[in-house]
PDB file of C-alpha atoms in Angstrom:
ATOM      1  CA  MET A  30       0.000   0.000   0.000  1.00  0.00           C
ATOM      2  CA  ARG A  31       1.148   3.528  -0.736  1.00  0.00           C
ATOM      3  CA  THR A  32       0.642   5.211   2.619  1.00  0.00           C
ATOM      4  CA  THR A  33       3.544   7.658   2.738  1.00  0.00           C
ATOM      5  CA  MET A  34       1.879  10.027   0.281  1.00  0.00           C
ATOM      6  CA  TYR A  35      -0.863  10.664   2.856  1.00  0.00           C
ATOM      7  CA  GLU A  36       1.141  10.640   6.078  1.00  0.00           C
ATOM      8  CA  ASN A  37       1.326  14.417   6.496  1.00  0.00           C
ATOM      9  CA  TYR A  38      -2.413  15.058   6.441  1.00  0.00           C
ATOM     10  CA  GLU A  39      -3.804  16.223   9.776  1.00  0.00           C
ATOM     11  CA  HIS A  40      -7.500  16.772   9.051  1.00  0.00           C
ATOM     12  CA  ILE A  41      -8.169  14.093   6.442  1.00  0.00           C
ATOM     13  CA  ARG A  42      -8.067  10.329   7.052  1.00  0.00           C
ATOM     14  CA  PHE A  43      -7.485   7.652   4.443  1.00  0.00           C
ATOM     15  CA  ASP A  44      -8.720   4.058   4.529  1.00  0.00           C
ATOM     16  CA  ARG A  45      -8.425   1.339   1.906  1.00  0.00           C
ATOM     17  CA  ARG A  46     -10.661  -1.587   1.093  1.00  0.00           C
ATOM     18  CA  GLY A  47      -9.213  -3.312  -1.915  1.00  0.00           C
ATOM     19  CA  ARG A  48      -8.924  -0.679  -4.621  1.00  0.00           C
ATOM     20  CA  ILE A  49     -11.461   1.596  -2.947  1.00  0.00           C
ATOM     21  CA  LEU A  50     -10.040   4.583  -1.055  1.00  0.00           C
ATOM     22  CA  THR A  51     -12.163   6.371   1.535  1.00  0.00           C
ATOM     23  CA  VAL A  52     -11.191  10.000   2.113  1.00  0.00           C
ATOM     24  CA  THR A  53     -12.662  11.269   5.388  1.00  0.00           C
ATOM     25  CA  MET A  54     -12.705  14.896   6.473  1.00  0.00           C
ATOM     26  CA  ASP A  55     -11.979  14.798  10.196  1.00  0.00           C
ATOM     27  CA  SER A  56     -12.268  18.190  11.860  1.00  0.00           C
ATOM     28  CA  PRO A  57     -14.498  17.819  14.943  1.00  0.00           C
ATOM     29  CA  PRO A  58     -17.204  18.415  15.756  1.00  0.00           C
ATOM     30  CA  LEU A  59     -18.827  19.097  12.362  1.00  0.00           C
ATOM     31  CA  ASN A  60     -15.928  19.069   9.884  1.00  0.00           C
ATOM     32  CA  ALA A  61     -16.051  22.823   9.420  1.00  0.00           C
ATOM     33  CA  VAL A  62     -13.441  23.865   6.881  1.00  0.00           C
ATOM     34  CA  GLY A  63     -10.837  26.007   8.575  1.00  0.00           C
ATOM     35  CA  ARG A  64      -7.627  27.066   6.894  1.00  0.00           C
ATOM     36  CA  ALA A  65      -5.748  23.819   7.578  1.00  0.00           C
ATOM     37  CA  LEU A  66      -8.474  21.562   6.176  1.00  0.00           C
ATOM     38  CA  HIS A  67      -9.040  23.989   3.307  1.00  0.00           C
ATOM     39  CA  ASP A  68      -5.354  23.754   2.397  1.00  0.00           C
ATOM     40  CA  GLU A  69      -5.445  19.954   2.499  1.00  0.00           C
ATOM     41  CA  LEU A  70      -8.550  19.852   0.315  1.00  0.00           C
ATOM     42  CA  SER A  71      -6.771  21.993  -2.274  1.00  0.00           C
ATOM     43  CA  TYR A  72      -4.261  19.235  -3.006  1.00  0.00           C
ATOM     44  CA  VAL A  73      -5.722  15.964  -1.719  1.00  0.00           C
ATOM     45  CA  PHE A  74      -7.363  15.072  -5.032  1.00  0.00           C
ATOM     46  CA  LEU A  75      -4.043  15.608  -6.807  1.00  0.00           C
ATOM     47  CA  ASP A  76      -2.488  13.060  -4.452  1.00  0.00           C
ATOM     48  CA  VAL A  77      -5.412  10.688  -5.016  1.00  0.00           C
ATOM     49  CA  ALA A  78      -4.890  11.036  -8.768  1.00  0.00           C
ATOM     50  CA  ARG A  79      -1.316   9.775  -8.299  1.00  0.00           C
ATOM     51  CA  ASP A  80      -2.350   6.877  -6.065  1.00  0.00           C
ATOM     52  CA  GLU A  81      -1.829   3.804  -8.220  1.00  0.00           C
ATOM     53  CA  GLU A  82      -3.561   1.515  -5.734  1.00  0.00           C
ATOM     54  CA  CYS A  83      -7.041   3.021  -5.909  1.00  0.00           C
ATOM     55  CA  ASP A  84      -9.649   3.052  -8.664  1.00  0.00           C
ATOM     56  CA  VAL A  85     -12.685   4.355  -6.754  1.00  0.00           C
ATOM     57  CA  VAL A  86     -12.895   7.110  -4.130  1.00  0.00           C
ATOM     58  CA  ILE A  87     -15.439   7.649  -1.357  1.00  0.00           C
ATOM     59  CA  LEU A  88     -15.518  11.163   0.123  1.00  0.00           C
ATOM     60  CA  THR A  89     -17.187  11.551   3.508  1.00  0.00           C
ATOM     61  CA  GLY A  90     -17.056  13.272   6.880  1.00  0.00           C
ATOM     62  CA  ALA A  91     -16.259  11.896  10.314  1.00  0.00           C
ATOM     63  CA  GLY A  92     -18.938  11.832  12.975  1.00  0.00           C
ATOM     64  CA  ARG A  93     -22.441  13.167  12.426  1.00  0.00           C
ATOM     65  CA  ALA A  94     -21.823  15.704   9.659  1.00  0.00           C
ATOM     66  CA  PHE A  95     -20.433  15.578   6.148  1.00  0.00           C
ATOM     67  CA  SER A  96     -19.209  19.160   6.516  1.00  0.00           C
ATOM     68  CA  ALA A  97     -20.760  22.218   8.120  1.00  0.00           C
ATOM     69  CA  GLY A  98     -18.964  24.447   5.622  1.00  0.00           C
ATOM     70  CA  ALA A  99     -16.671  27.311   6.546  1.00  0.00           C
ATOM     71  CA  ASP A 100     -15.199  27.728  10.003  1.00  0.00           C
ATOM     72  CA  LEU A 101     -16.859  30.976  11.096  1.00  0.00           C
ATOM     73  CA  PRO A 102     -14.284  32.110  13.674  1.00  0.00           C
ATOM     74  CA  GLY A 103     -11.693  31.643  10.937  1.00  0.00           C
ATOM     75  CA  LEU A 104     -13.797  33.717   8.579  1.00  0.00           C
ATOM     76  CA  LEU A 105     -13.970  36.479  11.162  1.00  0.00           C
ATOM     77  CA  LYS A 106     -10.176  36.585  11.209  1.00  0.00           C
ATOM     78  CA  ALA A 107     -10.150  36.695   7.411  1.00  0.00           C
ATOM     79  CA  THR A 108     -12.393  39.770   7.359  1.00  0.00           C
ATOM     80  CA  GLU A 109      -9.675  41.591   9.266  1.00  0.00           C
ATOM     81  CA  ASP A 110      -6.641  40.047   7.549  1.00  0.00           C
ATOM     82  CA  LYS A 111      -6.292  40.619   3.812  1.00  0.00           C
ATOM     83  CA  ALA A 112      -3.394  38.180   3.502  1.00  0.00           C
ATOM     84  CA  LEU A 113      -5.407  35.401   5.151  1.00  0.00           C
ATOM     85  CA  ARG A 114      -8.424  36.224   2.990  1.00  0.00           C
ATOM     86  CA  THR A 115      -6.301  36.025  -0.143  1.00  0.00           C
ATOM     87  CA  ALA A 116      -4.714  32.742   0.945  1.00  0.00           C
ATOM     88  CA  LEU A 117      -8.090  31.118   1.584  1.00  0.00           C
ATOM     89  CA  LEU A 118      -9.703  32.178  -1.665  1.00  0.00           C
ATOM     90  CA  SER A 119      -6.686  31.566  -3.860  1.00  0.00           C
ATOM     91  CA  ARG A 120      -6.988  27.874  -2.977  1.00  0.00           C
ATOM     92  CA  ALA A 121     -10.723  27.580  -3.627  1.00  0.00           C
ATOM     93  CA  PRO A 122     -10.367  27.150  -7.419  1.00  0.00           C
ATOM     94  CA  ALA A 123      -7.788  24.400  -6.841  1.00  0.00           C
ATOM     95  CA  ILE A 124     -10.395  22.346  -4.982  1.00  0.00           C
ATOM     96  CA  VAL A 125     -12.883  22.714  -7.836  1.00  0.00           C
ATOM     97  CA  HIS A 126     -10.374  21.992 -10.599  1.00  0.00           C
ATOM     98  CA  SER A 127      -8.770  18.978  -8.896  1.00  0.00           C
ATOM     99  CA  LEU A 128     -12.046  17.313  -7.896  1.00  0.00           C
ATOM    100  CA  LEU A 129     -13.708  17.767 -11.276  1.00  0.00           C
ATOM    101  CA  GLY A 130     -10.504  16.777 -13.059  1.00  0.00           C
ATOM    102  CA  LEU A 131      -9.887  13.595 -11.066  1.00  0.00           C
ATOM    103  CA  GLU A 132     -10.363  10.699 -13.498  1.00  0.00           C
ATOM    104  CA  LYS A 133     -11.284   8.223 -10.778  1.00  0.00           C
ATOM    105  CA  PRO A 134     -14.991   8.136  -9.889  1.00  0.00           C
ATOM    106  CA  VAL A 135     -15.829   9.777  -6.573  1.00  0.00           C
ATOM    107  CA  ILE A 136     -18.828   8.820  -4.458  1.00  0.00           C
ATOM    108  CA  ALA A 137     -19.960  11.338  -1.850  1.00  0.00           C
ATOM    109  CA  ARG A 138     -21.132   9.509   1.275  1.00  0.00           C
ATOM    110  CA  VAL A 139     -23.193  12.295   2.830  1.00  0.00           C
ATOM    111  CA  ASN A 140     -23.624  11.020   6.362  1.00  0.00           C
ATOM    112  CA  GLY A 141     -24.994  14.284   7.742  1.00  0.00           C
ATOM    113  CA  HIS A 142     -25.484  17.945   6.920  1.00  0.00           C
ATOM    114  CA  ALA A 143     -23.546  19.329   3.939  1.00  0.00           C
ATOM    115  CA  MET A 144     -23.489  23.114   4.069  1.00  0.00           C
ATOM    116  CA  GLY A 145     -21.739  25.769   1.983  1.00  0.00           C
ATOM    117  CA  LEU A 146     -18.394  24.398   0.876  1.00  0.00           C
ATOM    118  CA  GLY A 147     -19.513  21.043   2.272  1.00  0.00           C
ATOM    119  CA  ALA A 148     -22.414  21.012  -0.178  1.00  0.00           C
ATOM    120  CA  THR A 149     -20.115  22.058  -3.018  1.00  0.00           C
ATOM    121  CA  LEU A 150     -17.695  19.230  -2.259  1.00  0.00           C
ATOM    122  CA  ALA A 151     -20.507  16.687  -2.294  1.00  0.00           C
ATOM    123  CA  LEU A 152     -22.144  18.024  -5.451  1.00  0.00           C
ATOM    124  CA  LEU A 153     -18.876  18.095  -7.407  1.00  0.00           C
ATOM    125  CA  CYS A 154     -18.578  14.351  -6.816  1.00  0.00           C
ATOM    126  CA  ASP A 155     -19.828  11.925  -9.455  1.00  0.00           C
ATOM    127  CA  VAL A 156     -22.424  10.131  -7.345  1.00  0.00           C
ATOM    128  CA  VAL A 157     -24.011  11.470  -4.164  1.00  0.00           C
ATOM    129  CA  ILE A 158     -25.654   9.036  -1.756  1.00  0.00           C
ATOM    130  CA  ALA A 159     -27.010  10.746   1.347  1.00  0.00           C
ATOM    131  CA  SER A 160     -28.607   9.765   4.603  1.00  0.00           C
ATOM    132  CA  ASN A 161     -32.244  10.777   4.909  1.00  0.00           C
ATOM    133  CA  ASP A 162     -31.178  12.724   8.004  1.00  0.00           C
ATOM    134  CA  ALA A 163     -28.884  14.985   5.989  1.00  0.00           C
ATOM    135  CA  ARG A 164     -29.705  18.488   4.839  1.00  0.00           C
ATOM    136  CA  ILE A 165     -27.979  20.230   1.951  1.00  0.00           C
ATOM    137  CA  ALA A 166     -27.687  23.986   1.519  1.00  0.00           C
ATOM    138  CA  ASP A 167     -25.453  26.749   0.240  1.00  0.00           C
ATOM    139  CA  PRO A 168     -26.147  29.542   2.748  1.00  0.00           C
ATOM    140  CA  HIS A 169     -23.313  31.864   1.710  1.00  0.00           C
ATOM    141  CA  VAL A 170     -25.721  34.794   1.423  1.00  0.00           C
ATOM    142  CA  GLY A 171     -26.783  34.241   5.017  1.00  0.00           C
ATOM    143  CA  ILE A 172     -23.309  35.243   6.150  1.00  0.00           C
ATOM    144  CA  GLY A 173     -22.949  38.048   3.628  1.00  0.00           C
ATOM    145  CA  LEU A 174     -20.900  36.149   1.049  1.00  0.00           C
ATOM    146  CA  SER A 175     -21.140  35.249  -2.611  1.00  0.00           C
ATOM    147  CA  ALA A 176     -21.127  31.513  -3.345  1.00  0.00           C
ATOM    148  CA  GLY A 177     -17.603  31.597  -4.751  1.00  0.00           C
ATOM    149  CA  ASP A 178     -16.344  28.130  -3.849  1.00  0.00           C
ATOM    150  CA  GLY A 179     -17.962  26.308  -6.755  1.00  0.00           C
ATOM    151  CA  GLY A 180     -21.593  26.442  -5.653  1.00  0.00           C
ATOM    152  CA  ALA A 181     -22.556  28.998  -8.301  1.00  0.00           C
ATOM    153  CA  LEU A 182     -21.071  26.662 -10.894  1.00  0.00           C
ATOM    154  CA  ILE A 183     -22.483  23.287  -9.897  1.00  0.00           C
ATOM    155  CA  TRP A 184     -26.006  23.981  -8.567  1.00  0.00           C
ATOM    156  CA  PRO A 185     -27.383  25.333 -11.895  1.00  0.00           C
ATOM    157  CA  GLN A 186     -25.825  22.425 -13.772  1.00  0.00           C
ATOM    158  CA  LEU A 187     -27.621  19.889 -11.592  1.00  0.00           C
ATOM    159  CA  ILE A 188     -31.075  21.395 -11.070  1.00  0.00           C
ATOM    160  CA  GLY A 189     -31.334  24.202 -13.626  1.00  0.00           C
ATOM    161  CA  TYR A 190     -31.072  27.932 -13.150  1.00  0.00           C
ATOM    162  CA  ALA A 191     -34.576  28.558 -11.784  1.00  0.00           C
ATOM    163  CA  ARG A 192     -34.234  26.256  -8.795  1.00  0.00           C
ATOM    164  CA  ALA A 193     -30.545  27.024  -8.316  1.00  0.00           C
ATOM    165  CA  ARG A 194     -31.203  30.755  -8.217  1.00  0.00           C
ATOM    166  CA  HIS A 195     -33.744  30.243  -5.450  1.00  0.00           C
ATOM    167  CA  HIS A 196     -31.466  28.130  -3.278  1.00  0.00           C
ATOM    168  CA  LEU A 197     -28.350  30.236  -3.847  1.00  0.00           C
ATOM    169  CA  LEU A 198     -30.099  33.604  -3.384  1.00  0.00           C
ATOM    170  CA  THR A 199     -31.927  32.525  -0.225  1.00  0.00           C
ATOM    171  CA  GLY A 200     -29.737  29.779   1.223  1.00  0.00           C
ATOM    172  CA  ASP A 201     -32.844  27.650   1.767  1.00  0.00           C
ATOM    173  CA  PRO A 202     -31.881  24.061   2.664  1.00  0.00           C
ATOM    174  CA  LEU A 203     -33.121  20.826   1.166  1.00  0.00           C
ATOM    175  CA  THR A 204     -33.603  17.510   2.883  1.00  0.00           C
ATOM    176  CA  ALA A 205     -31.806  14.606   1.246  1.00  0.00           C
ATOM    177  CA  ARG A 206     -35.136  13.291  -0.027  1.00  0.00           C
ATOM    178  CA  GLU A 207     -36.014  16.668  -1.549  1.00  0.00           C
ATOM    179  CA  ALA A 208     -32.564  16.842  -3.119  1.00  0.00           C
ATOM    180  CA  GLU A 209     -33.057  13.415  -4.674  1.00  0.00           C
ATOM    181  CA  ALA A 210     -36.510  14.336  -5.972  1.00  0.00           C
ATOM    182  CA  ILE A 211     -35.209  17.327  -7.952  1.00  0.00           C
ATOM    183  CA  GLY A 212     -32.048  15.621  -9.186  1.00  0.00           C
ATOM    184  CA  LEU A 213     -29.555  17.490  -7.011  1.00  0.00           C
ATOM    185  CA  ILE A 214     -28.229  14.175  -5.689  1.00  0.00           C
ATOM    186  CA  TYR A 215     -28.455  10.593  -6.896  1.00  0.00           C
ATOM    187  CA  LYS A 216     -30.034   8.879  -3.900  1.00  0.00           C
ATOM    188  CA  ALA A 217     -31.297   9.360  -0.336  1.00  0.00           C
ATOM    189  CA  VAL A 218     -31.350   6.311   1.932  1.00  0.00           C
ATOM    190  CA  ALA A 219     -32.088   5.416   5.529  1.00  0.00           C
ATOM    191  CA  ALA A 220     -29.169   6.233   7.814  1.00  0.00           C
ATOM    192  CA  ASP A 221     -28.674   2.598   8.785  1.00  0.00           C
ATOM    193  CA  SER A 222     -28.448   1.627   5.100  1.00  0.00           C
ATOM    194  CA  LEU A 223     -25.956   4.309   4.060  1.00  0.00           C
ATOM    195  CA  ASP A 224     -22.781   2.263   4.431  1.00  0.00           C
ATOM    196  CA  ALA A 225     -24.215  -0.749   2.639  1.00  0.00           C
ATOM    197  CA  GLU A 226     -25.502   1.396  -0.229  1.00  0.00           C
ATOM    198  CA  VAL A 227     -22.222   3.260  -0.646  1.00  0.00           C
ATOM    199  CA  ASP A 228     -20.094   0.120  -0.377  1.00  0.00           C
ATOM    200  CA  ALA A 229     -22.224  -1.714  -2.907  1.00  0.00           C
ATOM    201  CA  TYR A 230     -21.980   1.149  -5.376  1.00  0.00           C
ATOM    202  CA  ALA A 231     -18.222   1.439  -4.865  1.00  0.00           C
ATOM    203  CA  ASP A 232     -17.811  -2.314  -5.352  1.00  0.00           C
ATOM    204  CA  ARG A 233     -19.784  -2.143  -8.580  1.00  0.00           C
ATOM    205  CA  LEU A 234     -17.514   0.578  -9.960  1.00  0.00           C
ATOM    206  CA  ALA A 235     -14.345  -1.102  -8.681  1.00  0.00           C
ATOM    207  CA  SER A 236     -15.259  -4.335 -10.459  1.00  0.00           C
ATOM    208  CA  GLY A 237     -16.144  -2.546 -13.701  1.00  0.00           C
ATOM    209  CA  ALA A 238     -14.072  -1.645 -16.752  1.00  0.00           C
ATOM    210  CA  THR A 239     -11.720   0.885 -15.152  1.00  0.00           C
ATOM    211  CA  MET A 240     -10.480   2.533 -18.344  1.00  0.00           C
ATOM    212  CA  ALA A 241     -14.003   2.894 -19.719  1.00  0.00           C
ATOM    213  CA  ILE A 242     -15.323   4.306 -16.438  1.00  0.00           C
ATOM    214  CA  ARG A 243     -12.521   6.856 -16.224  1.00  0.00           C
ATOM    215  CA  ALA A 244     -12.915   7.853 -19.864  1.00  0.00           C
ATOM    216  CA  THR A 245     -16.659   8.238 -19.399  1.00  0.00           C
ATOM    217  CA  LYS A 246     -16.154  10.435 -16.339  1.00  0.00           C
ATOM    218  CA  ARG A 247     -13.757  12.589 -18.335  1.00  0.00           C
ATOM    219  CA  SER A 248     -16.335  12.890 -21.111  1.00  0.00           C
ATOM    220  CA  ILE A 249     -19.096  13.854 -18.693  1.00  0.00           C
ATOM    221  CA  ASN A 250     -16.958  16.419 -16.893  1.00  0.00           C
ATOM    222  CA  MET A 251     -15.335  18.040 -19.930  1.00  0.00           C
ATOM    223  CA  GLU A 252     -17.859  20.850 -20.128  1.00  0.00           C
ATOM    224  CA  LEU A 253     -17.869  21.327 -16.350  1.00  0.00           C
ATOM    225  CA  CYS A 254     -14.070  21.521 -16.353  1.00  0.00           C
ATOM    226  CA  ARG A 255     -14.170  24.039 -19.184  1.00  0.00           C
ATOM    227  CA  GLN A 256     -16.639  26.180 -17.274  1.00  0.00           C
ATOM    228  CA  ALA A 257     -14.601  25.874 -14.104  1.00  0.00           C
ATOM    229  CA  ILE A 258     -11.474  27.025 -15.927  1.00  0.00           C
ATOM    230  CA  ALA A 259     -13.410  30.030 -17.218  1.00  0.00           C
ATOM    231  CA  THR A 260     -15.159  30.980 -13.983  1.00  0.00           C
ATOM    232  CA  ALA A 261     -13.656  29.489 -10.803  1.00  0.00           C
ATOM    233  CA  GLU A 262     -11.127  32.254 -10.233  1.00  0.00           C
ATOM    234  CA  ALA A 263     -13.708  34.950 -10.967  1.00  0.00           C
ATOM    235  CA  HIS A 264     -16.184  33.333  -8.558  1.00  0.00           C
ATOM    236  CA  ALA A 265     -13.504  33.248  -5.855  1.00  0.00           C
ATOM    237  CA  GLY A 266     -12.748  36.891  -6.582  1.00  0.00           C
ATOM    238  CA  LEU A 267     -16.367  37.850  -6.074  1.00  0.00           C
ATOM    239  CA  GLU A 268     -16.430  35.968  -2.795  1.00  0.00           C
ATOM    240  CA  SER A 269     -13.285  37.816  -1.728  1.00  0.00           C
ATOM    241  CA  TYR A 270     -15.029  41.084  -2.616  1.00  0.00           C
ATOM    242  CA  THR A 271     -17.968  40.234  -0.350  1.00  0.00           C
ATOM    243  CA  MET A 272     -15.696  38.862   2.382  1.00  0.00           C
ATOM    244  CA  ALA A 273     -14.379  42.379   2.889  1.00  0.00           C
ATOM    245  CA  SER A 274     -17.900  43.779   3.359  1.00  0.00           C
ATOM    246  CA  ASN A 275     -19.400  45.102   6.575  1.00  0.00           C
ATOM    247  CA  ASP A 276     -22.401  42.824   6.062  1.00  0.00           C
ATOM    248  CA  HIS A 277     -20.172  39.743   6.167  1.00  0.00           C
ATOM    249  CA  HIS A 278     -18.399  40.948   9.281  1.00  0.00           C
ATOM    250  CA  GLU A 279     -21.759  41.623  10.924  1.00  0.00           C
ATOM    251  CA  ALA A 280     -23.123  38.210   9.912  1.00  0.00           C
ATOM    252  CA  VAL A 281     -20.199  36.289  11.395  1.00  0.00           C
ATOM    253  CA  LEU A 282     -20.306  38.316  14.599  1.00  0.00           C
ATOM    254  CA  ALA A 283     -24.053  37.749  14.871  1.00  0.00           C
ATOM    255  CA  PHE A 284     -23.627  33.994  14.438  1.00  0.00           C
ATOM    256  CA  ILE A 285     -20.933  33.835  17.105  1.00  0.00           C
ATOM    257  CA  GLU A 286     -23.014  36.019  19.439  1.00  0.00           C
ATOM    258  CA  LYS A 287     -26.132  33.933  18.668  1.00  0.00           C
ATOM    259  CA  ARG A 288     -28.288  36.779  17.428  1.00  0.00           C
ATOM    260  CA  ALA A 289     -29.884  37.804  14.136  1.00  0.00           C
ATOM    261  CA  PRO A 290     -27.632  39.856  11.850  1.00  0.00           C
ATOM    262  CA  VAL A 291     -28.593  43.388  10.864  1.00  0.00           C
ATOM    263  CA  PHE A 292     -27.555  43.881   7.249  1.00  0.00           C
ATOM    264  CA  LYS A 293     -27.014  47.376   5.876  1.00  0.00           C
ATOM    265  CA  GLY A 294     -26.062  46.492   2.309  1.00  0.00           C
ATOM    266  CA  ASP A 295     -22.393  47.444   2.469  1.00  0.00           C
TER     267      ASP A 295
END
């Protein structure tokens, strides 16, 4: 087994079952994406691409959440630190490009809520199987931000612009069953069936024609990759623009202080 390539990760775990590699975000309690995990996500799929011992990838979160999205205390620091803000958002396009460009099929095992960047990570995967208990949302606007981490790219592609506009402009969440019904995800299952469903799907892909599966994924994702190349950096730039706003600063403070934000439009 090639384990040394993953030995320096602190917030992502790696487990093998045959030629299936499970990549687990592990940042308790809800796998919020702080700077360290964000950095690791920006290059983990490049390492997975070089891993000659895996053909299928499962992406999931430790504990009871897939990922709660951004780490809000970290975001508060970024509002006051331009260098930190730039570092965070300069890596966002790398996550989008490397996940979409990975030839190996990726199954998102959504074991709990997937919010913001967490939702984006799941939706950029090839197949999303979620627990009925999970909720999916991109609530960037709720904290005064533009959805610049890939959400504005992938939501319209999956459910069309009309529905995507609603969910991105309001941040309204969907249950896993609702997400399945409108085609945002592949399948919602009972929580106690999630592992069996994901493992069975991974086994099916792992026992299939690897070259054909990879080539088909590349074909499917060609247009998405082209759009990501054209827009990912601009989307991150727009998020950076809103991250410097007073509304964003107010929203993060309000969340930490457990009160409703008062937006003033600046």
